[in-house]
Structures are given as C-alpha cells and as structure tokens.
Amino acid sequence: MSLPPEKPRLAWAVSGSGHYLEECLDIVRELEDVDLFYSRAGEEVIRMYGHDPKAINPDSRIYRDRAASSPPVGLFYRGDYHTLVVAPATSNTVAKMVLGLSDTLITNVYAQAGKCRIPSIVLACDTEPEMDTPAPDRVVKVWPRAVDLEHTRKLRTYEPTTVVENPERLLAALRLRLDEVNN
C-alpha cells in the first residue's frame, strides 16, 4: 500500500442502487480528497446508468470489491480517512450493516470505520413506504418492505452513524462534517 495521505481523506462507498445515484455522483464530482469504494453491484450499476467508474472523480483512488478479505480496510486503521459516506446504500447493504455482517467491501469498511470511531454518513434508499425511483430507462414506483424500513430506522441508532433520506440532507450532513474536520 502507498503511504498515508498528509491529511485524512473522505471515503465514499457506492452500492448497487440507481436511487439517488445521479445526485450522489454529482456531489462526488465536486469533492476534493475523496476515495471511492465500489461494491461489485455498485460498479455494475454505475456502468448501467452510463458512467465510467474511473471517471467520476479523476483525482480519487478507486477500490473495488475483488478480494475476499477486503484489503482496503487497513486504510481506516492507518488513519487515511476522517469520514465514510455510503451513498446510495441499498436495502441489502443497510441490512448487513444493521446485522453486523461484513462480507462485502462496503459492509467491511463500514464495520471498520465504526471500530475506528470514524463517523459514517449513510444515504439509505429505503426511507419511505412508497417511492419513485429511476431505473436506467424509466422511473418506477417501489414500495419498500417493512423489514427494509425497520433496518433503516435501526441504523439511525448506531454510533457514529448519521442516516439521511435524500441528497439534500446528505449534502448538508457532509458539509457539516467537512466543517468539523477542517476547523
């Protein structure tokens, strides 16, 4: 692995959801000092929606879910990151976070960030009983299951995790966190 950065960076993890994907990518494009962590599904969905995962933020280091032991988690122990953002976060990713499962790159970095007391901001996809969500070719209506909504509610109780419902709240939480880090 390379040397740690002079100052900690932002880690941004993308799971396999199209819900709020465009808005999240717009935010990432404007950030400095951010590294991207793609689940297998996240990288796949980014391509399905017409984006090149390597071109989202050209100054970012990119980590992909290709190894069973998720080697990039060591970067959290080394102090490379001040914050983890998981956005968008699928119901599958949120459920695994709530249950403490660390079997993907994203759920593993979330677990390790928590163990290192690095704050996480999660844009959960399933926050309302009925939602419109973009598919690659149209908008569809979805009805998150009660279990999905319950997992989102439960994740809100986890320290040090902030769960947000939409890109506007994500951006507000991110700005607040970056102000804390930079002052």
C-alpha positions as a printed NumPy array, in Angstrom:
array([[  0.   ,   0.   ,   0.   ],
       [  1.056,   3.57 ,  -0.561],
       [  1.966,   5.984,   2.213],
       [ -0.908,   7.541,   4.165],
       [ -2.012,  10.959,   2.934],
       [ -0.716,  14.089,   4.67 ],
       [ -4.229,  14.718,   5.917],
       [ -7.113,  12.236,   6.221],
       [ -9.445,  11.992,   3.249],
       [-13.124,  11.263,   2.702],
       [-14.076,   7.674,   1.84 ],
       [-17.19 ,   7.333,  -0.363],
       [-18.754,   3.909,  -0.884],
       [-21.242,   3.238,  -3.682],
       [-23.59 ,   0.251,  -3.524],
       [-25.755,  -1.132,  -6.314],
       [-28.676,   1.279,  -6.364],
       [-29.864,   3.683,  -9.009],
       [-31.939,   5.548,  -6.409],
       [-30.259,   8.942,  -5.964],
       [-27.229,   7.663,  -7.893],
       [-27.024,  10.675, -10.215],
       [-27.27 ,  13.118,  -7.323],
       [-24.58 ,  11.241,  -5.386],
       [-22.246,  11.21 ,  -8.372],
       [-22.807,  14.958,  -8.821],
       [-21.668,  15.512,  -5.225],
       [-18.63 ,  13.24 ,  -5.618],
       [-17.541,  15.092,  -8.763],
       [-17.269,  18.323,  -6.769],
       [-15.25 ,  16.905,  -3.878],
       [-11.543,  17.069,  -3.208],
       [ -9.6  ,  14.475,  -1.243],
       [-12.135,  11.682,  -1.753],
       [-11.549,   8.   ,  -2.454],
       [-14.187,   5.741,  -3.985],
       [-15.123,   2.262,  -2.791],
       [-17.324,   0.295,  -5.179],
       [-19.234,  -2.825,  -4.332],
       [-19.471,  -5.22 ,  -7.265],
       [-23.079,  -4.187,  -7.772],
       [-22.194,  -0.511,  -7.328],
       [-19.644,  -0.589, -10.114],
       [-22.067,  -2.54 , -12.296],
       [-24.941,  -0.096, -11.703],
       [-22.742,   2.931, -12.381],
       [-21.979,   1.419, -15.788],
       [-25.678,   0.568, -16.367],
       [-26.524,   4.232, -15.82 ],
       [-23.967,   5.271, -18.435],
       [-20.981,   6.304, -16.314],
       [-17.345,   5.246, -16.261],
       [-16.483,   4.362, -12.63 ],
       [-12.902,   5.583, -13.128],
       [-14.01 ,   8.985, -14.433],
       [-16.4  ,  10.025, -11.633],
       [-13.656,  11.935,  -9.794],
       [-10.321,  11.634, -11.634],
       [ -8.303,  12.564,  -8.519],
       [ -9.786,   9.725,  -6.444],
       [ -8.173,   6.463,  -5.573],
       [-10.594,   3.67 ,  -6.504],
       [-11.126,   0.456,  -4.555],
       [-13.201,  -2.398,  -5.933],
       [-14.79 ,  -5.391,  -4.253],
       [-12.475,  -8.023,  -5.707],
       [-10.829,  -9.702,  -2.705],
       [-12.421, -11.849,  -0.012],
       [-10.581, -10.103,   2.831],
       [-11.259,  -6.51 ,   1.668],
       [ -7.617,  -5.331,   1.998],
       [ -8.514,  -1.601,   1.773],
       [ -9.999,  -1.761,   5.293],
       [ -6.435,  -1.36 ,   6.561],
       [ -6.523,   2.219,   5.309],
       [ -9.084,   3.022,   8.003],
       [ -6.775,   1.663,  10.723],
       [ -3.888,   3.654,   9.287],
       [ -5.807,   6.929,   9.612],
       [ -6.328,   7.628,   5.91 ],
       [ -9.987,   8.666,   6.387],
       [-11.865,  11.11 ,   8.578],
       [-15.36 ,  10.132,   7.349],
       [-17.098,   7.353,   5.443],
       [-20.068,   8.146,   3.209],
       [-22.17 ,   5.252,   1.931],
       [-24.376,   6.669,  -0.794],
       [-26.554,   5.384,  -2.198],
       [-26.987,   2.476,   0.229],
       [-29.24 ,  -0.374,  -0.904],
       [-31.598,  -2.178,   1.456],
       [-29.22 ,  -5.158,   1.255],
       [-26.245,  -3.06 ,   2.352],
       [-28.248,  -1.385,   5.139],
       [-29.497,  -4.776,   6.395],
       [-25.951,  -6.139,   6.511],
       [-24.738,  -3.034,   8.34 ],
       [-27.514,  -3.415,  10.917],
       [-26.804,  -7.124,  11.39 ],
       [-23.038,  -6.593,  11.628],
       [-22.268,  -8.606,   8.504],
       [-19.011,  -7.652,   6.817],
       [-18.985,  -9.774,   3.688],
       [-18.567,  -7.065,   1.028],
       [-16.088,  -4.242,   0.644],
       [-18.721,  -1.689,   1.654],
       [-20.025,  -3.516,   4.72 ],
       [-16.447,  -4.259,   5.746],
       [-15.307,  -0.63 ,   5.515],
       [-18.45 ,   0.425,   7.393],
       [-17.663,  -2.029,  10.194],
       [-14.021,  -0.995,  10.358],
       [-14.857,   2.716,  10.261],
       [-17.116,   2.137,  13.271],
       [-14.419,   0.185,  15.098],
       [-12.012,   3.072,  14.457],
       [-14.642,   5.62 ,  15.579],
       [-14.686,   7.216,  12.146],
       [-18.093,   8.822,  11.541],
       [-20.266,   7.454,   8.738],
       [-22.988,   9.196,   6.757],
       [-25.411,   6.818,   5.024],
       [-27.93 ,   7.761,   2.347],
       [-30.355,   4.872,   2.751],
       [-32.503,   4.157,  -0.294],
       [-35.485,   2.752,   1.579],
       [-36.792,   5.525,   3.819],
       [-40.445,   5.921,   2.806],
       [-43.308,   3.406,   2.393],
       [-43.785,   4.433,  -1.259],
       [-41.214,   5.98 ,  -3.598],
       [-40.469,   6.778,  -7.211],
       [-37.028,   5.621,  -8.275],
       [-35.117,   5.855, -11.544],
       [-34.355,   2.698, -13.479],
       [-31.843,   3.019, -16.326],
       [-34.655,   3.631, -18.822],
       [-37.634,   4.949, -16.82 ],
       [-38.95 ,   5.919, -13.383],
       [-40.654,   3.141, -11.412],
       [-42.717,   3.099,  -8.237],
       [-41.435,   0.947,  -5.385],
       [-42.859,   0.023,  -2.007],
       [-40.059,  -0.797,   0.437],
       [-40.875,  -3.702,   2.699],
       [-41.479,  -3.195,   6.401],
       [-38.205,  -5.009,   7.152],
       [-36.294,  -2.576,   4.903],
       [-37.808,   0.439,   6.633],
       [-37.095,  -1.106,  10.036],
       [-33.43 ,  -1.667,   9.156],
       [-33.127,   1.981,   8.131],
       [-34.72 ,   3.06 ,  11.432],
       [-32.389,   0.802,  13.401],
       [-29.264,   2.032,  11.582],
       [-30.124,   5.562,  12.768],
       [-29.382,   4.409,  16.329],
       [-25.824,   3.282,  15.554],
       [-22.854,   5.343,  16.657],
       [-21.144,   7.082,  14.937],
       [-23.614,   6.85 ,  12.025],
       [-25.81 ,   9.561,  10.536],
       [-28.584,   8.292,   8.254],
       [-30.079,  10.708,   5.723],
       [-33.109,  10.347,   3.454],
       [-32.228,  12.378,   0.375],
       [-29.331,  14.074,  -1.427],
       [-30.085,  17.485,   0.102],
       [-29.73 ,  16.086,   3.615],
       [-26.671,  14.13 ,   2.521],
       [-25.026,  17.307,   1.279],
       [-25.958,  19.177,   4.477],
       [-24.562,  16.394,   6.699],
       [-21.433,  16.177,   4.571],
       [-20.838,  19.942,   4.709],
       [-21.293,  19.898,   8.486],
       [-18.806,  17.049,   8.819],
       [-16.258,  18.677,   6.485],
       [-16.537,  21.903,   8.518],
       [-15.807,  19.906,  11.69 ],
       [-12.788,  18.247,  10.066],
       [-11.38 ,  21.432,   8.561],
       [-11.7  ,  23.606,  11.68 ]])
